[in-house]
Amino acid sequence: MELCYQLPVLPLDRPVPKHVLSRRGAISFSSSSSLFGAPDPRQLSQRRGAISYDSSDQTALYIRMLAVTNKTIKSSFVFTPDVRVRSQVGFEPERRGSHPYLGVDFRTLHSRAESAGSIPARRIRRLFSFQRHLLSSRLLRGAPHLNPLHILDEDYCGQAKCMLEKVGSWNFDIFLFDRLTNGNSLVFLTFHLLSQYGLIELFQLDMVKVRRFLVLVQEDYHNQNPYHNAVHAADVTQAMHCYLREPKLAQSLTSFDILLGLLAAATHDLDHPGVNQPFLIKTNHYLAALYRNTSVLENHHWRSAVGLLRETELFSHLPAEDSLSIERQLGSLILATDISRQNEYLSRFRTHLDENDLNLGNASHRHFVLQMALKCADICNPCRPWELSKQWSEKVTEEFFHQGDIEKKLKLEISPLCDSEANTIASVQIGFMTYVVEPLFAEWARFSDTRLSQTMLGHLGLNKASWSTMEPEASGSSEDGESDPARSSEEPSSRALTQGSPES
């Protein structure tokens, strides 16, 4: 699939070599008219992912992701009442299973606004593309493209590939990688890891289905969320990869375990609304009623992930019992990220370590370790280098405070840590590190006493000290033996983190 993103340099008067035509790419050169007036892909080629070439037009480039079938499935897929198909303004409400394609005509991209306005709305279909949101919204609004779309920019792809060579580094800058991939870090990184572990070949996964699944996962994250977005999911997936490479896990985990761990990391916050569970409950949100006020968001993330798995038929070639097993165990991993159950999992982990009875030859024990690894990956931001950790801290606090502003407008009780007038970024982070992050990573270091664990604890201590210098009253002590009011107020707020933090 590399061919999809790095075009070979070919003169327009030469035919495409046969070895290129035989690849499962998604590239076709065509002289067809307009962006949404492209011909039926079946007229261009009968085989999936084939490449066709037409030298009569040197400015038109069409990128196609052709799927197994061209049939339009009219019926909507429903896994639970939670799984639903959302349509964009200007798009016909057809399900994703219709396998549409994307045509990119650079004459259209750089034309004036009025040229886009002449496109009949009825001919617009849901775009299967990394650029769907950006491209479709701008075209439908008739807005000119001020910045070039680096869809196939070789320089950007080259730098991104160089970064992927160091994807196992704890200093991996996911923000830079997201920029280099034009906002597609989750798709690129997860696909790379699935390939690197040999999971695509081992489980005989269709690469077109894998791509389609990852694209749908990425676009179901809400990019308007400052924190719970696709970049966070990519960051958690990269952290999970680092943990999977730790000696104890690398020597014990099966390929099935690794597949589950990566999929769970990529989907663990799927369709996160940017508010926490208590907010959903006190606003009588339908998700709270659907899941009976129990692990509301985590259940939603899990069911949404299963919906996409079934919709893309990613595991349809496997026996039914294996597919169901993947769905159940995926749910078990995602549900473990519920921070309101933090003490439950931490106590169980500590007991295993105290009794030294973790047997990674046992499937249930391996699964439990995967749960703990995902929990660590989910809240590992304070353990990153300061330059990265600080950005995440600012983003998550922005999301907290945004929820608090909504609660003020609705005249609801403001959730802990969400009041921008009573909290600062420093106070929120110091409390979170002290009462949530440090206990978890201290136990993880007991389980996996490696250089990575010591590095994470070192960054955690330095980051906490950095925030303390910005919030001196948090670490100061009052005179005459009186307790520090700042710390006293910090403790209940921090305990509330494990009872429904906005990070849950």
mmCIF file with all atom_site columns, N, CA, C and O in Angstrom, residues 316-348:
data_model
loop_
_atom_site.group_PDB
_atom_site.id
_atom_site.type_symbol
_atom_site.label_atom_id
_atom_site.label_alt_id
_atom_site.label_comp_id
_atom_site.label_asym_id
_atom_site.label_entity_id
_atom_site.label_seq_id
_atom_site.pdbx_PDB_ins_code
_atom_site.Cartn_x
_atom_site.Cartn_y
_atom_site.Cartn_z
_atom_site.occupancy
_atom_site.B_iso_or_equiv
_atom_site.pdbx_formal_charge
_atom_site.auth_seq_id
_atom_site.auth_comp_id
_atom_site.auth_asym_id
_atom_site.auth_atom_id
_atom_site.pdbx_PDB_model_num
ATOM 1   N N  . SER A 1 316 ? -14.360 -10.851 8.917  1.00 0.00 ? 316 SER A N  1
ATOM 2   C CA . SER A 1 316 ? -15.431 -11.699 8.384  1.00 0.00 ? 316 SER A CA 1
ATOM 3   C C  . SER A 1 316 ? -14.912 -13.036 7.858  1.00 0.00 ? 316 SER A C  1
ATOM 4   O O  . SER A 1 316 ? -15.668 -13.997 7.740  1.00 0.00 ? 316 SER A O  1
ATOM 5   N N  . HIS A 1 317 ? -13.613 -13.106 7.531  1.00 0.00 ? 317 HIS A N  1
ATOM 6   C CA . HIS A 1 317 ? -13.047 -14.350 7.010  1.00 0.00 ? 317 HIS A CA 1
ATOM 7   C C  . HIS A 1 317 ? -12.694 -15.332 8.119  1.00 0.00 ? 317 HIS A C  1
ATOM 8   O O  . HIS A 1 317 ? -12.384 -16.496 7.843  1.00 0.00 ? 317 HIS A O  1
ATOM 9   N N  . LEU A 1 318 ? -12.727 -14.883 9.369  1.00 0.00 ? 318 LEU A N  1
ATOM 10  C CA . LEU A 1 318 ? -12.426 -15.751 10.500 1.00 0.00 ? 318 LEU A CA 1
ATOM 11  C C  . LEU A 1 318 ? -13.678 -16.502 10.935 1.00 0.00 ? 318 LEU A C  1
ATOM 12  O O  . LEU A 1 318 ? -14.800 -16.054 10.670 1.00 0.00 ? 318 LEU A O  1
ATOM 13  N N  . PRO A 1 319 ? -13.515 -17.621 11.618 1.00 0.00 ? 319 PRO A N  1
ATOM 14  C CA . PRO A 1 319 ? -14.686 -18.314 12.169 1.00 0.00 ? 319 PRO A CA 1
ATOM 15  C C  . PRO A 1 319 ? -15.478 -17.381 13.082 1.00 0.00 ? 319 PRO A C  1
ATOM 16  O O  . PRO A 1 319 ? -14.903 -16.517 13.759 1.00 0.00 ? 319 PRO A O  1
ATOM 17  N N  . ALA A 1 320 ? -16.791 -17.570 13.113 1.00 0.00 ? 320 ALA A N  1
ATOM 18  C CA . ALA A 1 320 ? -17.664 -16.677 13.881 1.00 0.00 ? 320 ALA A CA 1
ATOM 19  C C  . ALA A 1 320 ? -17.259 -16.614 15.349 1.00 0.00 ? 320 ALA A C  1
ATOM 20  O O  . ALA A 1 320 ? -17.273 -15.545 15.966 1.00 0.00 ? 320 ALA A O  1
ATOM 21  N N  . GLU A 1 321 ? -16.857 -17.739 15.906 1.00 0.00 ? 321 GLU A N  1
ATOM 22  C CA . GLU A 1 321 ? -16.497 -17.751 17.329 1.00 0.00 ? 321 GLU A CA 1
ATOM 23  C C  . GLU A 1 321 ? -15.229 -16.943 17.589 1.00 0.00 ? 321 GLU A C  1
ATOM 24  O O  . GLU A 1 321 ? -15.088 -16.313 18.647 1.00 0.00 ? 321 GLU A O  1
ATOM 25  N N  . ASP A 1 322 ? -14.309 -16.934 16.621 1.00 0.00 ? 322 ASP A N  1
ATOM 26  C CA . ASP A 1 322 ? -13.092 -16.131 16.783 1.00 0.00 ? 322 ASP A CA 1
ATOM 27  C C  . ASP A 1 322 ? -13.411 -14.639 16.708 1.00 0.00 ? 322 ASP A C  1
ATOM 28  O O  . ASP A 1 322 ? -12.858 -13.836 17.472 1.00 0.00 ? 322 ASP A O  1
ATOM 29  N N  . SER A 1 323 ? -14.285 -14.268 15.794 1.00 0.00 ? 323 SER A N  1
ATOM 30  C CA . SER A 1 323 ? -14.683 -12.858 15.685 1.00 0.00 ? 323 SER A CA 1
ATOM 31  C C  . SER A 1 323 ? -15.358 -12.387 16.960 1.00 0.00 ? 323 SER A C  1
ATOM 32  O O  . SER A 1 323 ? -15.083 -11.286 17.456 1.00 0.00 ? 323 SER A O  1
ATOM 33  N N  . LEU A 1 324 ? -16.245 -13.206 17.508 1.00 0.00 ? 324 LEU A N  1
ATOM 34  C CA . LEU A 1 324 ? -16.927 -12.838 18.750 1.00 0.00 ? 324 LEU A CA 1
ATOM 35  C C  . LEU A 1 324 ? -15.942 -12.753 19.909 1.00 0.00 ? 324 LEU A C  1
ATOM 36  O O  . LEU A 1 324 ? -16.070 -11.899 20.789 1.00 0.00 ? 324 LEU A O  1
ATOM 37  N N  . SER A 1 325 ? -14.945 -13.636 19.917 1.00 0.00 ? 325 SER A N  1
ATOM 38  C CA . SER A 1 325 ? -13.928 -13.597 20.970 1.00 0.00 ? 325 SER A CA 1
ATOM 39  C C  . SER A 1 325 ? -13.132 -12.302 20.898 1.00 0.00 ? 325 SER A C  1
ATOM 40  O O  . SER A 1 325 ? -12.834 -11.682 21.927 1.00 0.00 ? 325 SER A O  1
ATOM 41  N N  . ILE A 1 326 ? -12.792 -11.873 19.686 1.00 0.00 ? 326 ILE A N  1
ATOM 42  C CA . ILE A 1 326 ? -12.077 -10.611 19.518 1.00 0.00 ? 326 ILE A CA 1
ATOM 43  C C  . ILE A 1 326 ? -12.918 -9.456  20.049 1.00 0.00 ? 326 ILE A C  1
ATOM 44  O O  . ILE A 1 326 ? -12.415 -8.582  20.765 1.00 0.00 ? 326 ILE A O  1
ATOM 45  N N  . GLU A 1 327 ? -14.203 -9.446  19.725 1.00 0.00 ? 327 GLU A N  1
ATOM 46  C CA . GLU A 1 327 ? -15.086 -8.366  20.172 1.00 0.00 ? 327 GLU A CA 1
ATOM 47  C C  . GLU A 1 327 ? -15.198 -8.341  21.692 1.00 0.00 ? 327 GLU A C  1
ATOM 48  O O  . GLU A 1 327 ? -15.146 -7.272  22.312 1.00 0.00 ? 327 GLU A O  1
ATOM 49  N N  . ARG A 1 328 ? -15.357 -9.525  22.310 1.00 0.00 ? 328 ARG A N  1
ATOM 50  C CA . ARG A 1 328 ? -15.498 -9.575  23.772 1.00 0.00 ? 328 ARG A CA 1
ATOM 51  C C  . ARG A 1 328 ? -14.219 -9.119  24.465 1.00 0.00 ? 328 ARG A C  1
ATOM 52  O O  . ARG A 1 328 ? -14.269 -8.329  25.418 1.00 0.00 ? 328 ARG A O  1
ATOM 53  N N  . GLN A 1 329 ? -13.081 -9.621  24.013 1.00 0.00 ? 329 GLN A N  1
ATOM 54  C CA . GLN A 1 329 ? -11.829 -9.254  24.673 1.00 0.00 ? 329 GLN A CA 1
ATOM 55  C C  . GLN A 1 329 ? -11.451 -7.801  24.402 1.00 0.00 ? 329 GLN A C  1
ATOM 56  O O  . GLN A 1 329 ? -10.834 -7.156  25.252 1.00 0.00 ? 329 GLN A O  1
ATOM 57  N N  . LEU A 1 330 ? -11.824 -7.306  23.242 1.00 0.00 ? 330 LEU A N  1
ATOM 58  C CA . LEU A 1 330 ? -11.625 -5.887  22.962 1.00 0.00 ? 330 LEU A CA 1
ATOM 59  C C  . LEU A 1 330 ? -12.422 -5.045  23.966 1.00 0.00 ? 330 LEU A C  1
ATOM 60  O O  . LEU A 1 330 ? -11.921 -4.048  24.498 1.00 0.00 ? 330 LEU A O  1
ATOM 61  N N  . GLY A 1 331 ? -13.640 -5.473  24.238 1.00 0.00 ? 331 GLY A N  1
ATOM 62  C CA . GLY A 1 331 ? -14.465 -4.775  25.211 1.00 0.00 ? 331 GLY A CA 1
ATOM 63  C C  . GLY A 1 331 ? -13.872 -4.826  26.607 1.00 0.00 ? 331 GLY A C  1
ATOM 64  O O  . GLY A 1 331 ? -13.879 -3.831  27.346 1.00 0.00 ? 331 GLY A O  1
ATOM 65  N N  . SER A 1 332 ? -13.317 -5.971  26.978 1.00 0.00 ? 332 SER A N  1
ATOM 66  C CA . SER A 1 332 ? -12.711 -6.108  28.301 1.00 0.00 ? 332 SER A CA 1
ATOM 67  C C  . SER A 1 332 ? -11.536 -5.152  28.470 1.00 0.00 ? 332 SER A C  1
ATOM 68  O O  . SER A 1 332 ? -11.357 -4.554  29.548 1.00 0.00 ? 332 SER A O  1
ATOM 69  N N  . LEU A 1 333 ? -10.758 -4.965  27.417 1.00 0.00 ? 333 LEU A N  1
ATOM 70  C CA . LEU A 1 333 ? -9.628  -4.034  27.492 1.00 0.00 ? 333 LEU A CA 1
ATOM 71  C C  . LEU A 1 333 ? -10.096 -2.590  27.579 1.00 0.00 ? 333 LEU A C  1
ATOM 72  O O  . LEU A 1 333 ? -9.603  -1.810  28.408 1.00 0.00 ? 333 LEU A O  1
ATOM 73  N N  . ILE A 1 334 ? -11.040 -2.221  26.731 1.00 0.00 ? 334 ILE A N  1
ATOM 74  C CA . ILE A 1 334 ? -11.517 -0.832  26.727 1.00 0.00 ? 334 ILE A CA 1
ATOM 75  C C  . ILE A 1 334 ? -12.223 -0.485  28.025 1.00 0.00 ? 334 ILE A C  1
ATOM 76  O O  . ILE A 1 334 ? -12.045 0.608   28.578 1.00 0.00 ? 334 ILE A O  1
ATOM 77  N N  . LEU A 1 335 ? -13.017 -1.406  28.556 1.00 0.00 ? 335 LEU A N  1
ATOM 78  C CA . LEU A 1 335 ? -13.726 -1.142  29.814 1.00 0.00 ? 335 LEU A CA 1
ATOM 79  C C  . LEU A 1 335 ? -12.758 -0.955  30.978 1.00 0.00 ? 335 LEU A C  1
ATOM 80  O O  . LEU A 1 335 ? -13.082 -0.284  31.963 1.00 0.00 ? 335 LEU A O  1
ATOM 81  N N  . ALA A 1 336 ? -11.567 -1.529  30.865 1.00 0.00 ? 336 ALA A N  1
ATOM 82  C CA . ALA A 1 336 ? -10.581 -1.375  31.941 1.00 0.00 ? 336 ALA A CA 1
ATOM 83  C C  . ALA A 1 336 ? -10.055 0.050   32.034 1.00 0.00 ? 336 ALA A C  1
ATOM 84  O O  . ALA A 1 336 ? -9.463  0.426   33.057 1.00 0.00 ? 336 ALA A O  1
ATOM 85  N N  . THR A 1 337 ? -10.264 0.870   30.998 1.00 0.00 ? 337 THR A N  1
ATOM 86  C CA . THR A 1 337 ? -9.784  2.253   31.045 1.00 0.00 ? 337 THR A CA 1
ATOM 87  C C  . THR A 1 337 ? -10.711 3.170   31.835 1.00 0.00 ? 337 THR A C  1
ATOM 88  O O  . THR A 1 337 ? -10.416 4.359   31.972 1.00 0.00 ? 337 THR A O  1
ATOM 89  N N  . ASP A 1 338 ? -11.817 2.640   32.351 1.00 0.00 ? 338 ASP A N  1
ATOM 90  C CA . ASP A 1 338 ? -12.727 3.433   33.181 1.00 0.00 ? 338 ASP A CA 1
ATOM 91  C C  . ASP A 1 338 ? -11.986 3.848   34.444 1.00 0.00 ? 338 ASP A C  1
ATOM 92  O O  . ASP A 1 338 ? -11.671 3.017   35.294 1.00 0.00 ? 338 ASP A O  1
ATOM 93  N N  . ILE A 1 339 ? -11.701 5.126   34.563 1.00 0.00 ? 339 ILE A N  1
ATOM 94  C CA . ILE A 1 339 ? -10.879 5.583   35.681 1.00 0.00 ? 339 ILE A CA 1
ATOM 95  C C  . ILE A 1 339 ? -11.608 5.484   37.018 1.00 0.00 ? 339 ILE A C  1
ATOM 96  O O  . ILE A 1 339 ? -10.984 5.513   38.078 1.00 0.00 ? 339 ILE A O  1
ATOM 97  N N  . SER A 1 340 ? -12.927 5.350   36.991 1.00 0.00 ? 340 SER A N  1
ATOM 98  C CA . SER A 1 340 ? -13.661 5.164   38.245 1.00 0.00 ? 340 SER A CA 1
ATOM 99  C C  . SER A 1 340 ? -13.381 3.790   38.849 1.00 0.00 ? 340 SER A C  1
ATOM 100 O O  . SER A 1 340 ? -13.678 3.554   40.024 1.00 0.00 ? 340 SER A O  1
ATOM 101 N N  . ARG A 1 341 ? -12.796 2.879   38.063 1.00 0.00 ? 341 ARG A N  1
ATOM 102 C CA . ARG A 1 341 ? -12.429 1.552   38.568 1.00 0.00 ? 341 ARG A CA 1
ATOM 103 C C  . ARG A 1 341 ? -10.917 1.451   38.761 1.00 0.00 ? 341 ARG A C  1
ATOM 104 O O  . ARG A 1 341 ? -10.375 0.348   38.851 1.00 0.00 ? 341 ARG A O  1
ATOM 105 N N  . GLN A 1 342 ? -10.259 2.603   38.830 1.00 0.00 ? 342 GLN A N  1
ATOM 106 C CA . GLN A 1 342 ? -8.808  2.632   38.951 1.00 0.00 ? 342 GLN A CA 1
ATOM 107 C C  . GLN A 1 342 ? -8.318  1.859   40.166 1.00 0.00 ? 342 GLN A C  1
ATOM 108 O O  . GLN A 1 342 ? -7.400  1.041   40.066 1.00 0.00 ? 342 GLN A O  1
ATOM 109 N N  . ASN A 1 343 ? -8.911  2.115   41.328 1.00 0.00 ? 343 ASN A N  1
ATOM 110 C CA . ASN A 1 343 ? -8.452  1.460   42.554 1.00 0.00 ? 343 ASN A CA 1
ATOM 111 C C  . ASN A 1 343 ? -8.680  -0.048  42.507 1.00 0.00 ? 343 ASN A C  1
ATOM 112 O O  . ASN A 1 343 ? -7.891  -0.821  43.059 1.00 0.00 ? 343 ASN A O  1
ATOM 113 N N  . GLU A 1 344 ? -9.760  -0.466  41.858 1.00 0.00 ? 344 GLU A N  1
ATOM 114 C CA . GLU A 1 344 ? -10.051 -1.894  41.736 1.00 0.00 ? 344 GLU A CA 1
ATOM 115 C C  . GLU A 1 344 ? -8.935  -2.618  40.990 1.00 0.00 ? 344 GLU A C  1
ATOM 116 O O  . GLU A 1 344 ? -8.416  -3.647  41.445 1.00 0.00 ? 344 GLU A O  1
ATOM 117 N N  . TYR A 1 345 ? -8.553  -2.079  39.834 1.00 0.00 ? 345 TYR A N  1
ATOM 118 C CA . TYR A 1 345 ? -7.504  -2.716  39.041 1.00 0.00 ? 345 TYR A CA 1
ATOM 119 C C  . TYR A 1 345 ? -6.141  -2.584  39.705 1.00 0.00 ? 345 TYR A C  1
ATOM 120 O O  . TYR A 1 345 ? -5.324  -3.519  39.683 1.00 0.00 ? 345 TYR A O  1
ATOM 121 N N  . LEU A 1 346 ? -5.883  -1.427  40.310 1.00 0.00 ? 346 LEU A N  1
ATOM 122 C CA . LEU A 1 346 ? -4.589  -1.211  40.946 1.00 0.00 ? 346 LEU A CA 1
ATOM 123 C C  . LEU A 1 346 ? -4.403  -2.148  42.131 1.00 0.00 ? 346 LEU A C  1
ATOM 124 O O  . LEU A 1 346 ? -3.318  -2.720  42.323 1.00 0.00 ? 346 LEU A O  1
ATOM 125 N N  . SER A 1 347 ? -5.450  -2.346  42.927 1.00 0.00 ? 347 SER A N  1
ATOM 126 C CA . SER A 1 347 ? -5.360  -3.253  44.079 1.00 0.00 ? 347 SER A CA 1
ATOM 127 C C  . SER A 1 347 ? -5.104  -4.686  43.627 1.00 0.00 ? 347 SER A C  1
ATOM 128 O O  . SER A 1 347 ? -4.289  -5.410  44.222 1.00 0.00 ? 347 SER A O  1
ATOM 129 N N  . ARG A 1 348 ? -5.785  -5.082  42.578 1.00 0.00 ? 348 ARG A N  1
ATOM 130 C CA . ARG A 1 348 ? -5.593  -6.443  42.052 1.00 0.00 ? 348 ARG A CA 1
ATOM 131 C C  . ARG A 1 348 ? -4.179  -6.606  41.513 1.00 0.00 ? 348 ARG A C  1
ATOM 132 O O  . ARG A 1 348 ? -3.532  -7.644  41.742 1.00 0.00 ? 348 ARG A O  1
#
